[in-house]
JSON list of C-alpha atoms in Angstrom, two decimals:
[
{"chain": "E", "resi": 1, "resn": "UNK", "atom": "CA", "xyz": [13.58, -26.67, -9.14]},
{"chain": "E", "resi": 2, "resn": "UNK", "atom": "CA", "xyz": [13.67, -22.93, -8.89]},
{"chain": "E", "resi": 3, "resn": "UNK", "atom": "CA", "xyz": [12.59, -21.34, -5.69]},
{"chain": "E", "resi": 4, "resn": "UNK", "atom": "CA", "xyz": [10.79, -18.10, -5.33]},
{"chain": "E", "resi": 5, "resn": "UNK", "atom": "CA", "xyz": [12.30, -15.54, -7.60]},
{"chain": "E", "resi": 6, "resn": "UNK", "atom": "CA", "xyz": [12.23, -11.83, -6.83]},
{"chain": "E", "resi": 7, "resn": "UNK", "atom": "CA", "xyz": [13.58, -8.95, -8.92]},
{"chain": "E", "resi": 8, "resn": "UNK", "atom": "CA", "xyz": [15.18, -6.70, -8.74]},
{"chain": "E", "resi": 9, "resn": "UNK", "atom": "CA", "xyz": [17.30, -7.49, -5.88]},
{"chain": "E", "resi": 10, "resn": "UNK", "atom": "CA", "xyz": [18.08, -3.85, -5.18]},
{"chain": "E", "resi": 11, "resn": "UNK", "atom": "CA", "xyz": [16.13, -0.87, -6.27]},
{"chain": "E", "resi": 12, "resn": "UNK", "atom": "CA", "xyz": [16.89, 2.86, -5.89]},
{"chain": "E", "resi": 13, "resn": "UNK", "atom": "CA", "xyz": [14.19, 5.36, -6.48]},
{"chain": "E", "resi": 14, "resn": "UNK", "atom": "CA", "xyz": [13.89, 9.06, -6.02]},
{"chain": "E", "resi": 15, "resn": "UNK", "atom": "CA", "xyz": [11.15, 10.54, -3.91]},
{"chain": "E", "resi": 16, "resn": "UNK", "atom": "CA", "xyz": [7.98, 10.69, -6.01]},
{"chain": "E", "resi": 17, "resn": "UNK", "atom": "CA", "xyz": [8.92, 7.94, -8.48]},
{"chain": "E", "resi": 18, "resn": "UNK", "atom": "CA", "xyz": [7.22, 4.60, -8.80]},
{"chain": "E", "resi": 19, "resn": "UNK", "atom": "CA", "xyz": [8.59, 1.41, -7.66]},
{"chain": "E", "resi": 20, "resn": "UNK", "atom": "CA", "xyz": [7.70, -1.97, -9.20]},
{"chain": "E", "resi": 21, "resn": "UNK", "atom": "CA", "xyz": [8.70, -5.27, -7.36]},
{"chain": "E", "resi": 22, "resn": "UNK", "atom": "CA", "xyz": [8.19, -8.57, -9.04]},
{"chain": "E", "resi": 23, "resn": "UNK", "atom": "CA", "xyz": [7.68, -12.04, -7.66]},
{"chain": "E", "resi": 24, "resn": "UNK", "atom": "CA", "xyz": [7.54, -15.36, -9.46]},
{"chain": "E", "resi": 25, "resn": "UNK", "atom": "CA", "xyz": [6.33, -18.08, -7.08]},
{"chain": "E", "resi": 26, "resn": "UNK", "atom": "CA", "xyz": [7.66, -21.62, -6.91]},
{"chain": "E", "resi": 27, "resn": "UNK", "atom": "CA", "xyz": [6.44, -23.91, -9.59]},
{"chain": "E", "resi": 28, "resn": "UNK", "atom": "CA", "xyz": [3.05, -25.23, -8.72]},
{"chain": "E", "resi": 29, "resn": "UNK", "atom": "CA", "xyz": [2.34, -22.60, -6.15]},
{"chain": "E", "resi": 30, "resn": "UNK", "atom": "CA", "xyz": [-0.68, -20.43, -6.61]},
{"chain": "E", "resi": 31, "resn": "UNK", "atom": "CA", "xyz": [-0.57, -18.54, -3.39]},
{"chain": "E", "resi": 32, "resn": "UNK", "atom": "CA", "xyz": [1.62, -15.41, -2.97]},
{"chain": "E", "resi": 33, "resn": "UNK", "atom": "CA", "xyz": [2.32, -13.29, 0.05]},
{"chain": "E", "resi": 34, "resn": "UNK", "atom": "CA", "xyz": [4.06, -9.91, 0.27]},
{"chain": "E", "resi": 35, "resn": "UNK", "atom": "CA", "xyz": [5.97, -8.84, 3.56]},
{"chain": "E", "resi": 36, "resn": "UNK", "atom": "CA", "xyz": [7.70, -5.79, 4.41]},
{"chain": "E", "resi": 37, "resn": "UNK", "atom": "CA", "xyz": [10.81, -5.61, 6.79]},
{"chain": "E", "resi": 38, "resn": "UNK", "atom": "CA", "xyz": [12.00, -2.29, 7.97]},
{"chain": "E", "resi": 39, "resn": "UNK", "atom": "CA", "xyz": [15.66, -2.11, 9.24]},
{"chain": "E", "resi": 40, "resn": "UNK", "atom": "CA", "xyz": [16.19, -3.88, 12.47]},
{"chain": "E", "resi": 41, "resn": "UNK", "atom": "CA", "xyz": [12.56, -5.09, 12.55]},
{"chain": "E", "resi": 42, "resn": "UNK", "atom": "CA", "xyz": [10.63, -8.24, 11.87]},
{"chain": "E", "resi": 43, "resn": "UNK", "atom": "CA", "xyz": [8.49, -9.06, 8.89]},
{"chain": "E", "resi": 44, "resn": "UNK", "atom": "CA", "xyz": [5.06, -7.54, 8.55]},
{"chain": "E", "resi": 45, "resn": "UNK", "atom": "CA", "xyz": [2.37, -8.95, 6.44]},
{"chain": "E", "resi": 46, "resn": "UNK", "atom": "CA", "xyz": [1.21, -6.76, 3.65]},
{"chain": "E", "resi": 47, "resn": "UNK", "atom": "CA", "xyz": [-1.05, -8.75, 1.20]},
{"chain": "E", "resi": 48, "resn": "UNK", "atom": "CA", "xyz": [-1.99, -12.17, 0.25]},
{"chain": "E", "resi": 49, "resn": "UNK", "atom": "CA", "xyz": [-3.14, -13.03, -3.37]},
{"chain": "E", "resi": 50, "resn": "UNK", "atom": "CA", "xyz": [-4.20, -16.10, -5.43]},
{"chain": "E", "resi": 51, "resn": "UNK", "atom": "CA", "xyz": [-4.24, -16.04, -9.20]},
{"chain": "E", "resi": 52, "resn": "UNK", "atom": "CA", "xyz": [-6.07, -12.96, -10.21]},
{"chain": "E", "resi": 53, "resn": "UNK", "atom": "CA", "xyz": [-7.64, -12.36, -6.70]},
{"chain": "E", "resi": 54, "resn": "UNK", "atom": "CA", "xyz": [-6.66, -10.33, -3.73]},
{"chain": "E", "resi": 55, "resn": "UNK", "atom": "CA", "xyz": [-7.69, -12.45, -0.74]},
{"chain": "E", "resi": 56, "resn": "UNK", "atom": "CA", "xyz": [-6.28, -10.33, 2.22]},
{"chain": "E", "resi": 57, "resn": "UNK", "atom": "CA", "xyz": [-4.87, -6.93, 2.00]},
{"chain": "E", "resi": 58, "resn": "UNK", "atom": "CA", "xyz": [-5.18, -6.06, 5.64]},
{"chain": "E", "resi": 59, "resn": "UNK", "atom": "CA", "xyz": [-1.61, -5.07, 5.89]},
{"chain": "E", "resi": 60, "resn": "UNK", "atom": "CA", "xyz": [-1.39, -2.81, 2.83]},
{"chain": "E", "resi": 61, "resn": "UNK", "atom": "CA", "xyz": [-1.22, 1.00, 3.40]},
{"chain": "E", "resi": 62, "resn": "UNK", "atom": "CA", "xyz": [-4.34, 2.51, 2.10]},
{"chain": "E", "resi": 63, "resn": "UNK", "atom": "CA", "xyz": [-2.68, 4.87, -0.39]},
{"chain": "E", "resi": 64, "resn": "UNK", "atom": "CA", "xyz": [0.10, 4.49, -2.99]},
{"chain": "E", "resi": 65, "resn": "UNK", "atom": "CA", "xyz": [0.42, 0.63, -2.61]},
{"chain": "E", "resi": 66, "resn": "UNK", "atom": "CA", "xyz": [-1.12, -1.97, -4.76]},
{"chain": "E", "resi": 67, "resn": "UNK", "atom": "CA", "xyz": [-0.54, -5.55, -5.70]},
{"chain": "E", "resi": 68, "resn": "UNK", "atom": "CA", "xyz": [-1.67, -7.92, -8.41]},
{"chain": "E", "resi": 69, "resn": "UNK", "atom": "CA", "xyz": [-1.09, -11.53, -9.45]},
{"chain": "E", "resi": 70, "resn": "UNK", "atom": "CA", "xyz": [-2.36, -11.93, -12.94]},
{"chain": "E", "resi": 71, "resn": "UNK", "atom": "CA", "xyz": [-3.30, -15.21, -14.64]},
{"chain": "E", "resi": 72, "resn": "UNK", "atom": "CA", "xyz": [-0.01, -15.22, -16.52]},
{"chain": "E", "resi": 73, "resn": "UNK", "atom": "CA", "xyz": [3.22, -13.67, -15.26]},
{"chain": "E", "resi": 74, "resn": "UNK", "atom": "CA", "xyz": [4.72, -12.75, -11.88]},
{"chain": "E", "resi": 75, "resn": "UNK", "atom": "CA", "xyz": [3.05, -10.96, -8.85]},
{"chain": "E", "resi": 76, "resn": "UNK", "atom": "CA", "xyz": [3.65, -7.28, -8.85]},
{"chain": "E", "resi": 77, "resn": "UNK", "atom": "CA", "xyz": [3.87, -4.97, -5.68]},
{"chain": "E", "resi": 78, "resn": "UNK", "atom": "CA", "xyz": [3.59, -1.46, -6.95]},
{"chain": "E", "resi": 79, "resn": "UNK", "atom": "CA", "xyz": [4.36, 1.58, -4.86]},
{"chain": "E", "resi": 80, "resn": "UNK", "atom": "CA", "xyz": [3.50, 4.98, -6.31]},
{"chain": "E", "resi": 81, "resn": "UNK", "atom": "CA", "xyz": [5.08, 8.35, -5.28]},
{"chain": "E", "resi": 82, "resn": "UNK", "atom": "CA", "xyz": [7.64, 6.68, -3.09]},
{"chain": "E", "resi": 83, "resn": "UNK", "atom": "CA", "xyz": [8.74, 8.34, 0.08]},
{"chain": "E", "resi": 84, "resn": "UNK", "atom": "CA", "xyz": [11.84, 7.92, 2.29]},
{"chain": "E", "resi": 85, "resn": "UNK", "atom": "CA", "xyz": [9.75, 5.88, 4.72]},
{"chain": "E", "resi": 86, "resn": "UNK", "atom": "CA", "xyz": [9.19, 3.27, 2.13]},
{"chain": "E", "resi": 87, "resn": "UNK", "atom": "CA", "xyz": [12.74, 2.22, 2.23]},
{"chain": "E", "resi": 88, "resn": "UNK", "atom": "CA", "xyz": [12.81, -1.34, 3.30]},
{"chain": "E", "resi": 89, "resn": "UNK", "atom": "CA", "xyz": [13.28, -4.94, 2.29]},
{"chain": "E", "resi": 90, "resn": "UNK", "atom": "CA", "xyz": [10.23, -6.36, 0.54]},
{"chain": "E", "resi": 91, "resn": "UNK", "atom": "CA", "xyz": [9.86, -10.18, 0.64]},
{"chain": "E", "resi": 92, "resn": "UNK", "atom": "CA", "xyz": [7.52, -12.47, -1.34]},
{"chain": "E", "resi": 93, "resn": "UNK", "atom": "CA", "xyz": [6.54, -15.96, -0.21]},
{"chain": "E", "resi": 94, "resn": "UNK", "atom": "CA", "xyz": [4.51, -18.67, -1.98]},
{"chain": "E", "resi": 95, "resn": "UNK", "atom": "CA", "xyz": [2.72, -21.76, -0.89]},
{"chain": "E", "resi": 96, "resn": "UNK", "atom": "CA", "xyz": [0.84, -24.68, -2.40]},
{"chain": "E", "resi": 97, "resn": "UNK", "atom": "CA", "xyz": [-2.08, -24.42, 0.18]},
{"chain": "E", "resi": 98, "resn": "UNK", "atom": "CA", "xyz": [-2.10, -21.89, 2.89]},
{"chain": "E", "resi": 99, "resn": "UNK", "atom": "CA", "xyz": [-1.97, -23.05, 6.43]},
{"chain": "E", "resi": 100, "resn": "UNK", "atom": "CA", "xyz": [-1.40, -26.74, 5.48]},
{"chain": "E", "resi": 101, "resn": "UNK", "atom": "CA", "xyz": [1.98, -26.60, 3.68]},
{"chain": "E", "resi": 102, "resn": "UNK", "atom": "CA", "xyz": [5.19, -24.90, 3.99]},
{"chain": "E", "resi": 103, "resn": "UNK", "atom": "CA", "xyz": [5.66, -21.39, 2.81]},
{"chain": "E", "resi": 104, "resn": "UNK", "atom": "CA", "xyz": [8.99, -20.42, 1.02]},
{"chain": "E", "resi": 105, "resn": "UNK", "atom": "CA", "xyz": [10.47, -17.03, 0.63]},
{"chain": "E", "resi": 106, "resn": "UNK", "atom": "CA", "xyz": [12.35, -15.21, -2.12]},
{"chain": "E", "resi": 107, "resn": "UNK", "atom": "CA", "xyz": [15.68, -13.24, -1.51]},
{"chain": "E", "resi": 108, "resn": "UNK", "atom": "CA", "xyz": [13.80, -9.96, -1.12]},
{"chain": "E", "resi": 109, "resn": "UNK", "atom": "CA", "xyz": [13.99, -6.52, -2.97]},
{"chain": "E", "resi": 110, "resn": "UNK", "atom": "CA", "xyz": [15.78, -3.98, -1.06]},
{"chain": "E", "resi": 111, "resn": "UNK", "atom": "CA", "xyz": [14.14, -0.61, -1.95]},
{"chain": "E", "resi": 112, "resn": "UNK", "atom": "CA", "xyz": [16.13, 2.54, -1.15]},
{"chain": "E", "resi": 113, "resn": "UNK", "atom": "CA", "xyz": [14.42, 5.97, -1.60]},
{"chain": "E", "resi": 114, "resn": "UNK", "atom": "CA", "xyz": [16.63, 8.89, -1.93]},
{"chain": "M", "resi": 1, "resn": "UNK", "atom": "CA", "xyz": [-4.94, -11.01, 16.05]},
{"chain": "M", "resi": 2, "resn": "UNK", "atom": "CA", "xyz": [-2.51, -13.57, 17.27]},
{"chain": "M", "resi": 3, "resn": "UNK", "atom": "CA", "xyz": [0.61, -12.49, 19.28]},
{"chain": "M", "resi": 4, "resn": "UNK", "atom": "CA", "xyz": [3.87, -14.26, 18.77]},
{"chain": "M", "resi": 5, "resn": "UNK", "atom": "CA", "xyz": [6.62, -13.57, 21.18]},
{"chain": "M", "resi": 6, "resn": "UNK", "atom": "CA", "xyz": [10.23, -14.94, 20.96]},
{"chain": "M", "resi": 7, "resn": "UNK", "atom": "CA", "xyz": [12.89, -15.21, 23.60]},
{"chain": "M", "resi": 8, "resn": "UNK", "atom": "CA", "xyz": [15.64, -14.28, 24.32]},
{"chain": "M", "resi": 9, "resn": "UNK", "atom": "CA", "xyz": [15.59, -11.13, 22.05]},
{"chain": "M", "resi": 10, "resn": "UNK", "atom": "CA", "xyz": [19.36, -11.33, 21.82]},
{"chain": "M", "resi": 11, "resn": "UNK", "atom": "CA", "xyz": [22.00, -13.99, 22.36]},
{"chain": "M", "resi": 12, "resn": "UNK", "atom": "CA", "xyz": [25.63, -14.08, 22.18]},
{"chain": "M", "resi": 13, "resn": "UNK", "atom": "CA", "xyz": [27.41, -17.49, 22.21]},
{"chain": "M", "resi": 14, "resn": "UNK", "atom": "CA", "xyz": [31.02, -18.74, 21.92]},
{"chain": "M", "resi": 15, "resn": "UNK", "atom": "CA", "xyz": [31.41, -21.23, 19.11]},
{"chain": "M", "resi": 16, "resn": "UNK", "atom": "CA", "xyz": [30.57, -24.80, 20.22]},
{"chain": "M", "resi": 17, "resn": "UNK", "atom": "CA", "xyz": [27.99, -23.75, 22.77]},
{"chain": "M", "resi": 18, "resn": "UNK", "atom": "CA", "xyz": [24.33, -25.06, 22.71]},
{"chain": "M", "resi": 19, "resn": "UNK", "atom": "CA", "xyz": [21.26, -22.82, 22.81]},
{"chain": "M", "resi": 20, "resn": "UNK", "atom": "CA", "xyz": [17.48, -22.97, 23.06]},
{"chain": "M", "resi": 21, "resn": "UNK", "atom": "CA", "xyz": [15.38, -20.34, 21.48]},
{"chain": "M", "resi": 22, "resn": "UNK", "atom": "CA", "xyz": [11.66, -20.14, 22.50]},
{"chain": "M", "resi": 23, "resn": "UNK", "atom": "CA", "xyz": [8.49, -19.12, 20.53]},
{"chain": "M", "resi": 24, "resn": "UNK", "atom": "CA", "xyz": [5.18, -18.45, 22.40]},
{"chain": "M", "resi": 25, "resn": "UNK", "atom": "CA", "xyz": [1.98, -17.73, 20.63]},
{"chain": "M", "resi": 26, "resn": "UNK", "atom": "CA", "xyz": [-1.39, -16.62, 22.02]},
{"chain": "M", "resi": 27, "resn": "UNK", "atom": "CA", "xyz": [-3.74, -18.70, 20.09]},
{"chain": "M", "resi": 28, "resn": "UNK", "atom": "CA", "xyz": [-4.28, -22.17, 18.39]},
{"chain": "M", "resi": 29, "resn": "UNK", "atom": "CA", "xyz": [-2.21, -22.54, 15.23]},
{"chain": "M", "resi": 30, "resn": "UNK", "atom": "CA", "xyz": [-2.39, -24.83, 12.26]},
{"chain": "M", "resi": 31, "resn": "UNK", "atom": "CA", "xyz": [1.11, -24.43, 11.12]},
{"chain": "M", "resi": 32, "resn": "UNK", "atom": "CA", "xyz": [4.54, -23.15, 12.60]},
{"chain": "M", "resi": 33, "resn": "UNK", "atom": "CA", "xyz": [7.76, -22.47, 10.72]},
{"chain": "M", "resi": 34, "resn": "UNK", "atom": "CA", "xyz": [11.17, -21.53, 11.79]},
{"chain": "M", "resi": 35, "resn": "UNK", "atom": "CA", "xyz": [13.44, -19.38, 9.67]},
{"chain": "M", "resi": 36, "resn": "UNK", "atom": "CA", "xyz": [16.93, -18.16, 9.78]},
{"chain": "M", "resi": 37, "resn": "UNK", "atom": "CA", "xyz": [17.71, -14.82, 8.33]},
{"chain": "M", "resi": 38, "resn": "UNK", "atom": "CA", "xyz": [21.26, -14.75, 7.60]},
{"chain": "M", "resi": 39, "resn": "UNK", "atom": "CA", "xyz": [23.52, -11.51, 7.76]},
{"chain": "M", "resi": 40, "resn": "UNK", "atom": "CA", "xyz": [22.85, -10.98, 4.01]},
{"chain": "M", "resi": 41, "resn": "UNK", "atom": "CA", "xyz": [19.13, -10.93, 4.75]},
{"chain": "M", "resi": 42, "resn": "UNK", "atom": "CA", "xyz": [18.13, -14.07, 3.18]},
{"chain": "M", "resi": 43, "resn": "UNK", "atom": "CA", "xyz": [15.39, -16.06, 4.80]},
{"chain": "M", "resi": 44, "resn": "UNK", "atom": "CA", "xyz": [16.13, -19.70, 5.01]},
{"chain": "M", "resi": 45, "resn": "UNK", "atom": "CA", "xyz": [13.54, -22.38, 5.97]},
{"chain": "M", "resi": 46, "resn": "UNK", "atom": "CA", "xyz": [14.62, -24.49, 8.84]},
{"chain": "M", "resi": 47, "resn": "UNK", "atom": "CA", "xyz": [11.52, -26.31, 9.94]},
{"chain": "M", "resi": 48, "resn": "UNK", "atom": "CA", "xyz": [7.91, -26.74, 9.12]},
{"chain": "M", "resi": 49, "resn": "UNK", "atom": "CA", "xyz": [6.63, -28.19, 12.46]},
{"chain": "M", "resi": 50, "resn": "UNK", "atom": "CA", "xyz": [2.94, -27.63, 13.49]},
{"chain": "M", "resi": 51, "resn": "UNK", "atom": "CA", "xyz": [3.41, -30.20, 16.15]},
{"chain": "M", "resi": 52, "resn": "UNK", "atom": "CA", "xyz": [6.05, -32.78, 17.43]},
{"chain": "M", "resi": 53, "resn": "UNK", "atom": "CA", "xyz": [9.73, -32.90, 17.08]},
{"chain": "M", "resi": 54, "resn": "UNK", "atom": "CA", "xyz": [12.06, -32.78, 14.09]},
{"chain": "M", "resi": 55, "resn": "UNK", "atom": "CA", "xyz": [15.77, -32.76, 13.76]},
{"chain": "M", "resi": 56, "resn": "UNK", "atom": "CA", "xyz": [18.08, -31.58, 11.01]},
{"chain": "M", "resi": 57, "resn": "UNK", "atom": "CA", "xyz": [21.83, -31.96, 11.70]},
{"chain": "M", "resi": 58, "resn": "UNK", "atom": "CA", "xyz": [22.72, -29.68, 14.68]},
{"chain": "M", "resi": 59, "resn": "UNK", "atom": "CA", "xyz": [19.34, -28.23, 14.74]},
{"chain": "M", "resi": 60, "resn": "UNK", "atom": "CA", "xyz": [16.06, -29.49, 16.22]},
{"chain": "M", "resi": 61, "resn": "UNK", "atom": "CA", "xyz": [12.72, -28.12, 16.94]},
{"chain": "M", "resi": 62, "resn": "UNK", "atom": "CA", "xyz": [9.75, -29.06, 19.14]},
{"chain": "M", "resi": 63, "resn": "UNK", "atom": "CA", "xyz": [6.29, -27.68, 18.93]},
{"chain": "M", "resi": 64, "resn": "UNK", "atom": "CA", "xyz": [3.73, -28.22, 21.75]},
{"chain": "M", "resi": 65, "resn": "UNK", "atom": "CA", "xyz": [0.61, -26.88, 20.21]},
{"chain": "M", "resi": 66, "resn": "UNK", "atom": "CA", "xyz": [-1.63, -27.50, 23.09]},
{"chain": "M", "resi": 67, "resn": "UNK", "atom": "CA", "xyz": [0.62, -25.31, 25.28]},
{"chain": "M", "resi": 68, "resn": "UNK", "atom": "CA", "xyz": [1.24, -22.81, 22.64]},
{"chain": "M", "resi": 69, "resn": "UNK", "atom": "CA", "xyz": [4.97, -22.90, 22.30]},
{"chain": "M", "resi": 70, "resn": "UNK", "atom": "CA", "xyz": [7.80, -24.01, 20.10]},
{"chain": "M", "resi": 71, "resn": "UNK", "atom": "CA", "xyz": [11.56, -24.54, 20.81]},
{"chain": "M", "resi": 72, "resn": "UNK", "atom": "CA", "xyz": [14.36, -24.47, 18.52]},
{"chain": "M", "resi": 73, "resn": "UNK", "atom": "CA", "xyz": [17.73, -26.10, 19.69]},
{"chain": "M", "resi": 74, "resn": "UNK", "atom": "CA", "xyz": [21.08, -25.26, 18.24]},
{"chain": "M", "resi": 75, "resn": "UNK", "atom": "CA", "xyz": [23.89, -27.56, 19.23]},
{"chain": "M", "resi": 76, "resn": "UNK", "atom": "CA", "xyz": [27.68, -27.01, 18.76]},
{"chain": "M", "resi": 77, "resn": "UNK", "atom": "CA", "xyz": [26.98, -23.49, 17.33]},
{"chain": "M", "resi": 78, "resn": "UNK", "atom": "CA", "xyz": [29.11, -22.22, 14.59]},
{"chain": "M", "resi": 79, "resn": "UNK", "atom": "CA", "xyz": [29.81, -18.68, 13.39]},
{"chain": "M", "resi": 80, "resn": "UNK", "atom": "CA", "xyz": [27.68, -19.30, 10.42]},
{"chain": "M", "resi": 81, "resn": "UNK", "atom": "CA", "xyz": [24.63, -19.81, 12.69]},
{"chain": "M", "resi": 82, "resn": "UNK", "atom": "CA", "xyz": [24.69, -15.97, 13.27]},
{"chain": "M", "resi": 83, "resn": "UNK", "atom": "CA", "xyz": [21.74, -14.04, 12.25]},
{"chain": "M", "resi": 84, "resn": "UNK", "atom": "CA", "xyz": [18.04, -13.53, 13.29]},
{"chain": "M", "resi": 85, "resn": "UNK", "atom": "CA", "xyz": [15.78, -16.62, 14.02]},
{"chain": "M", "resi": 86, "resn": "UNK", "atom": "CA", "xyz": [12.16, -16.18, 13.43]},
{"chain": "M", "resi": 87, "resn": "UNK", "atom": "CA", "xyz": [9.20, -18.30, 14.07]},
{"chain": "M", "resi": 88, "resn": "UNK", "atom": "CA", "xyz": [6.00, -17.81, 12.19]},
{"chain": "M", "resi": 89, "resn": "UNK", "atom": "CA", "xyz": [2.43, -19.27, 12.64]},
{"chain": "M", "resi": 90, "resn": "UNK", "atom": "CA", "xyz": [-0.66, -19.65, 10.74]},
{"chain": "M", "resi": 91, "resn": "UNK", "atom": "CA", "xyz": [-4.02, -19.61, 12.56]},
{"chain": "M", "resi": 92, "resn": "UNK", "atom": "CA", "xyz": [-7.21, -21.07, 11.31]},
{"chain": "M", "resi": 93, "resn": "UNK", "atom": "CA", "xyz": [-8.86, -17.70, 11.10]},
{"chain": "M", "resi": 94, "resn": "UNK", "atom": "CA", "xyz": [-6.08, -15.85, 9.27]},
{"chain": "M", "resi": 95, "resn": "UNK", "atom": "CA", "xyz": [-4.67, -16.56, 5.89]},
{"chain": "M", "resi": 96, "resn": "UNK", "atom": "CA", "xyz": [-1.14, -15.61, 6.50]},
{"chain": "M", "resi": 97, "resn": "UNK", "atom": "CA", "xyz": [1.89, -16.35, 8.38]},
{"chain": "M", "resi": 98, "resn": "UNK", "atom": "CA", "xyz": [2.31, -14.08, 11.35]},
{"chain": "M", "resi": 99, "resn": "UNK", "atom": "CA", "xyz": [5.98, -13.55, 12.41]},
{"chain": "M", "resi": 100, "resn": "UNK", "atom": "CA", "xyz": [7.46, -13.47, 15.80]},
{"chain": "M", "resi": 101, "resn": "UNK", "atom": "CA", "xyz": [9.59, -10.73, 17.21]},
{"chain": "M", "resi": 102, "resn": "UNK", "atom": "CA", "xyz": [12.89, -12.67, 16.38]},
{"chain": "M", "resi": 103, "resn": "UNK", "atom": "CA", "xyz": [15.97, -13.70, 18.22]},
{"chain": "M", "resi": 104, "resn": "UNK", "atom": "CA", "xyz": [19.25, -12.09, 17.14]},
{"chain": "M", "resi": 105, "resn": "UNK", "atom": "CA", "xyz": [22.06, -14.67, 17.55]},
{"chain": "M", "resi": 106, "resn": "UNK", "atom": "CA", "xyz": [25.69, -13.85, 17.48]},
{"chain": "M", "resi": 107, "resn": "UNK", "atom": "CA", "xyz": [28.22, -16.67, 17.59]},
{"chain": "M", "resi": 108, "resn": "UNK", "atom": "CA", "xyz": [31.84, -15.61, 18.40]},
{"chain": "M", "resi": 109, "resn": "UNK", "atom": "CA", "xyz": [35.19, -17.52, 18.06]}
]
């Protein structure tokens, strides 16, 4: 029973490039959340998606960041024109029913912008 | 939005000691989880505990929802317990887990 799968585990991008982070939720889970963790800090909510819908994107920066969770395939967090300040660990979580059931996290993608 | 504060922020223990970590939240919650982030950055689920008490080996947790706090107990600590412990809560009005500030634990020999 595979858990939440994120890839890649580590990603290095030059300033100005695009970063694509992928998240496959646990089997049977249709709710996906993305969080960002800056070095030595806690996890900050970015976006909550259900299949094909963005439910809450209140934590997403207004520019350069986007997320999707298509009917088929993993959820994607996309960062365009990356800057050094985007360097962080990005975690994905999934749950069966938000608020009523346990959420599980993937191992994260560590993005380094050089 | 809801505020989630954890204490203490840092804790150093000798192996074998016991400890209590606290999580205070500013509003009613539907759900509360405790996580351990190990030194490699992995987030490990410890407890899903919206109320009551649960135990898992050397760890136990208690949530008193009416008084807006949760406690995580670690007994006979081991060096592998080192890392950061987070609590995270769901409220009825938000659709996401809000994380606390974390407690960084270091267990020494």
